[in-house]
mmCIF file of C-alpha atoms in Angstrom:
data_model
loop_
_atom_site.group_PDB
_atom_site.id
_atom_site.type_symbol
_atom_site.label_atom_id
_atom_site.label_comp_id
_atom_site.label_asym_id
_atom_site.label_seq_id
_atom_site.Cartn_x
_atom_site.Cartn_y
_atom_site.Cartn_z
ATOM 1 C CA GLY A 1009 105.625 121.010 127.878
ATOM 2 C CA TRP A 1010 104.203 119.378 124.728
ATOM 3 C CA GLY A 1011 103.938 122.446 122.535
ATOM 4 C CA ILE A 1012 101.382 123.473 119.984
ATOM 5 C CA GLU A 1013 102.467 121.376 116.978
ATOM 6 C CA PRO A 1014 102.757 118.002 118.898
ATOM 7 C CA ILE A 1015 99.299 118.728 120.464
ATOM 8 C CA HIS A 1016 97.937 119.504 117.057
ATOM 9 C CA ASP A 1017 99.521 116.373 115.471
ATOM 10 C CA ARG A 1018 98.290 114.017 118.221
ATOM 11 C CA THR A 1019 94.712 115.481 118.161
ATOM 12 C CA ARG A 1020 94.515 115.053 114.378
ATOM 13 C CA MET A 1021 95.944 111.467 114.648
ATOM 14 C CA LEU A 1022 93.317 110.524 117.210
ATOM 15 C CA ALA A 1023 90.472 112.087 115.208
ATOM 16 C CA GLY A 1024 91.803 110.272 112.120
ATOM 17 C CA ARG A 1025 91.664 107.017 114.131
ATOM 18 C CA ILE A 1026 88.057 107.700 114.830
ATOM 19 C CA ARG A 1027 87.195 108.513 111.176
ATOM 20 C CA ASN A 1028 88.988 105.371 109.963
ATOM 21 C CA GLY A 1029 87.297 103.253 112.612
ATOM 22 C CA LEU A 1030 83.910 104.606 111.747
ATOM 23 C CA ALA A 1031 84.388 103.659 108.143
ATOM 24 C CA GLY A 1032 84.209 100.053 109.331
ATOM 25 C CA VAL A 1033 80.970 100.477 111.334
ATOM 26 C CA ARG A 1034 77.846 99.487 109.404
ATOM 27 C CA GLY A 1035 75.483 102.479 109.124
ATOM 28 C CA ALA A 1036 78.062 104.959 110.371
ATOM 29 C CA ARG A 1037 78.598 108.094 108.198
ATOM 30 C CA VAL A 1038 81.351 110.604 108.808
ATOM 31 C CA LEU A 1039 79.958 114.001 108.071
ATOM 32 C CA ASP A 1040 83.168 116.047 108.115
ATOM 33 C CA ILE A 1041 83.913 118.253 105.078
ATOM 34 C CA GLY A 1042 86.757 120.424 103.902
ATOM 35 C CA ARG A 1043 90.359 119.958 103.076
ATOM 36 C CA GLU A 1044 91.774 120.380 106.592
ATOM 37 C CA ARG A 1045 90.529 117.798 109.082
ATOM 38 C CA CYS A 1046 90.582 118.903 112.703
ATOM 39 C CA GLY A 1047 90.051 117.204 116.022
ATOM 40 C CA ILE A 1048 86.291 117.296 115.789
ATOM 41 C CA VAL A 1049 84.646 114.287 114.154
ATOM 42 C CA SER A 1050 80.992 114.597 113.114
ATOM 43 C CA PHE A 1051 79.040 111.461 112.379
ATOM 44 C CA SER A 1052 75.703 109.856 112.288
ATOM 45 C CA LEU A 1053 74.438 106.282 112.626
ATOM 46 C CA ALA A 1054 71.681 105.107 110.253
ATOM 47 C CA GLY A 1055 68.367 104.547 112.063
ATOM 48 C CA ARG A 1056 69.665 106.031 115.338
ATOM 49 C CA PRO A 1057 68.839 109.548 116.538
ATOM 50 C CA ALA A 1058 71.944 111.523 117.445
ATOM 51 C CA GLU A 1059 70.631 112.091 120.986
ATOM 52 C CA ALA A 1060 70.211 108.282 121.461
ATOM 53 C CA VAL A 1061 73.748 107.698 120.304
ATOM 54 C CA GLN A 1062 75.177 110.412 122.535
ATOM 55 C CA GLN A 1063 73.180 109.126 125.564
ATOM 56 C CA ALA A 1064 74.257 105.501 124.964
ATOM 57 C CA LEU A 1065 77.907 106.640 124.768
ATOM 58 C CA ALA A 1066 77.476 108.770 127.939
ATOM 59 C CA ALA A 1067 76.140 105.725 129.767
ATOM 60 C CA ARG A 1068 79.569 104.151 129.052
ATOM 61 C CA ARG A 1069 81.413 107.294 130.251
ATOM 62 C CA ILE A 1070 82.261 108.251 126.670
ATOM 63 C CA ASN A 1071 81.766 112.058 126.133
ATOM 64 C CA THR A 1072 80.275 113.283 122.912
ATOM 65 C CA THR A 1073 77.871 116.046 122.016
ATOM 66 C CA VAL A 1074 74.962 116.620 119.642
ATOM 67 C CA SER A 1075 75.168 119.420 117.195
ATOM 68 C CA THR A 1076 71.797 120.737 115.777
ATOM 69 C CA VAL A 1077 70.854 122.782 112.750
ATOM 70 C CA PHE A 1078 70.654 125.763 115.067
ATOM 71 C CA GLY A 1079 74.429 125.758 115.612
ATOM 72 C CA THR A 1080 75.445 125.542 111.925
ATOM 73 C CA ARG A 1081 72.262 126.452 110.068
ATOM 74 C CA TRP A 1082 73.804 127.285 106.677
ATOM 75 C CA ASP A 1083 75.944 124.144 106.471
ATOM 76 C CA MET A 1084 73.518 121.633 107.894
ATOM 77 C CA GLU A 1085 70.480 122.969 105.933
ATOM 78 C CA ARG A 1086 72.465 122.880 102.818
ATOM 79 C CA ARG A 1087 73.434 119.191 103.451
ATOM 80 C CA GLY A 1088 69.973 118.155 104.637
ATOM 81 C CA LEU A 1089 71.169 117.506 108.189
ATOM 82 C CA ASP A 1090 69.213 118.130 111.303
ATOM 83 C CA ARG A 1091 71.385 116.583 114.115
ATOM 84 C CA LEU A 1092 74.730 114.893 114.267
ATOM 85 C CA VAL A 1093 77.070 113.370 116.905
ATOM 86 C CA ARG A 1094 80.413 115.075 117.539
ATOM 87 C CA ALA A 1095 83.425 113.369 119.054
ATOM 88 C CA SER A 1096 86.270 115.618 119.990
ATOM 89 C CA PRO A 1097 89.357 113.755 121.132
ATOM 90 C CA HIS A 1098 92.160 115.752 122.802
ATOM 91 C CA TYR A 1099 95.861 115.147 122.964
ATOM 92 C CA TYR A 1100 95.569 113.630 126.393
ATOM 93 C CA ASN A 1101 93.135 110.934 125.226
ATOM 94 C CA SER A 1102 94.554 107.463 124.630
ATOM 95 C CA GLU A 1103 94.228 105.190 121.696
ATOM 96 C CA ASP A 1104 92.437 102.777 123.957
ATOM 97 C CA GLU A 1105 89.789 105.414 124.730
ATOM 98 C CA VAL A 1106 89.297 106.002 121.016
ATOM 99 C CA ASP A 1107 88.975 102.219 120.542
ATOM 100 C CA ALA A 1108 86.353 102.067 123.265
ATOM 101 C CA LEU A 1109 84.429 104.775 121.531
ATOM 102 C CA LEU A 1110 84.552 102.911 118.271
ATOM 103 C CA ALA A 1111 83.575 99.516 119.899
ATOM 104 C CA GLU A 1112 80.556 101.213 121.638
ATOM 105 C CA VAL A 1113 79.463 102.837 118.344
ATOM 106 C CA ALA A 1114 79.644 99.437 116.646
ATOM 107 C CA ARG A 1115 77.649 97.885 119.462
ATOM 108 C CA ILE A 1116 74.921 100.669 119.169
ATOM 109 C CA ALA A 1117 74.885 100.173 115.345
ATOM 110 C CA ALA A 1118 74.413 96.399 115.697
ATOM 111 C CA GLY A 1119 71.365 97.126 117.768
#
């Protein structure tokens, strides 16, 4: 009963919350490009392999994925990227869940 536009708006809001939160995490780098920001947030953590970040988040029951150069060769090679972490909030996720993701990323970054 939500409808496409409210789902789109909520997903973008949650993704924006992640992007804004990552801006305050030391060593976090949001890797999204383009004018239109969607519900996928790509990021890296300085000094932390993407797989290690994804596994640490998974241990806290926070779902993310790792994208490799094989999935987006042209873009990632052009930008000198090998791997990145992808968080994909959905309209049914809560702000508390987004905040938990951000708190855990900050904990991982702190070492």
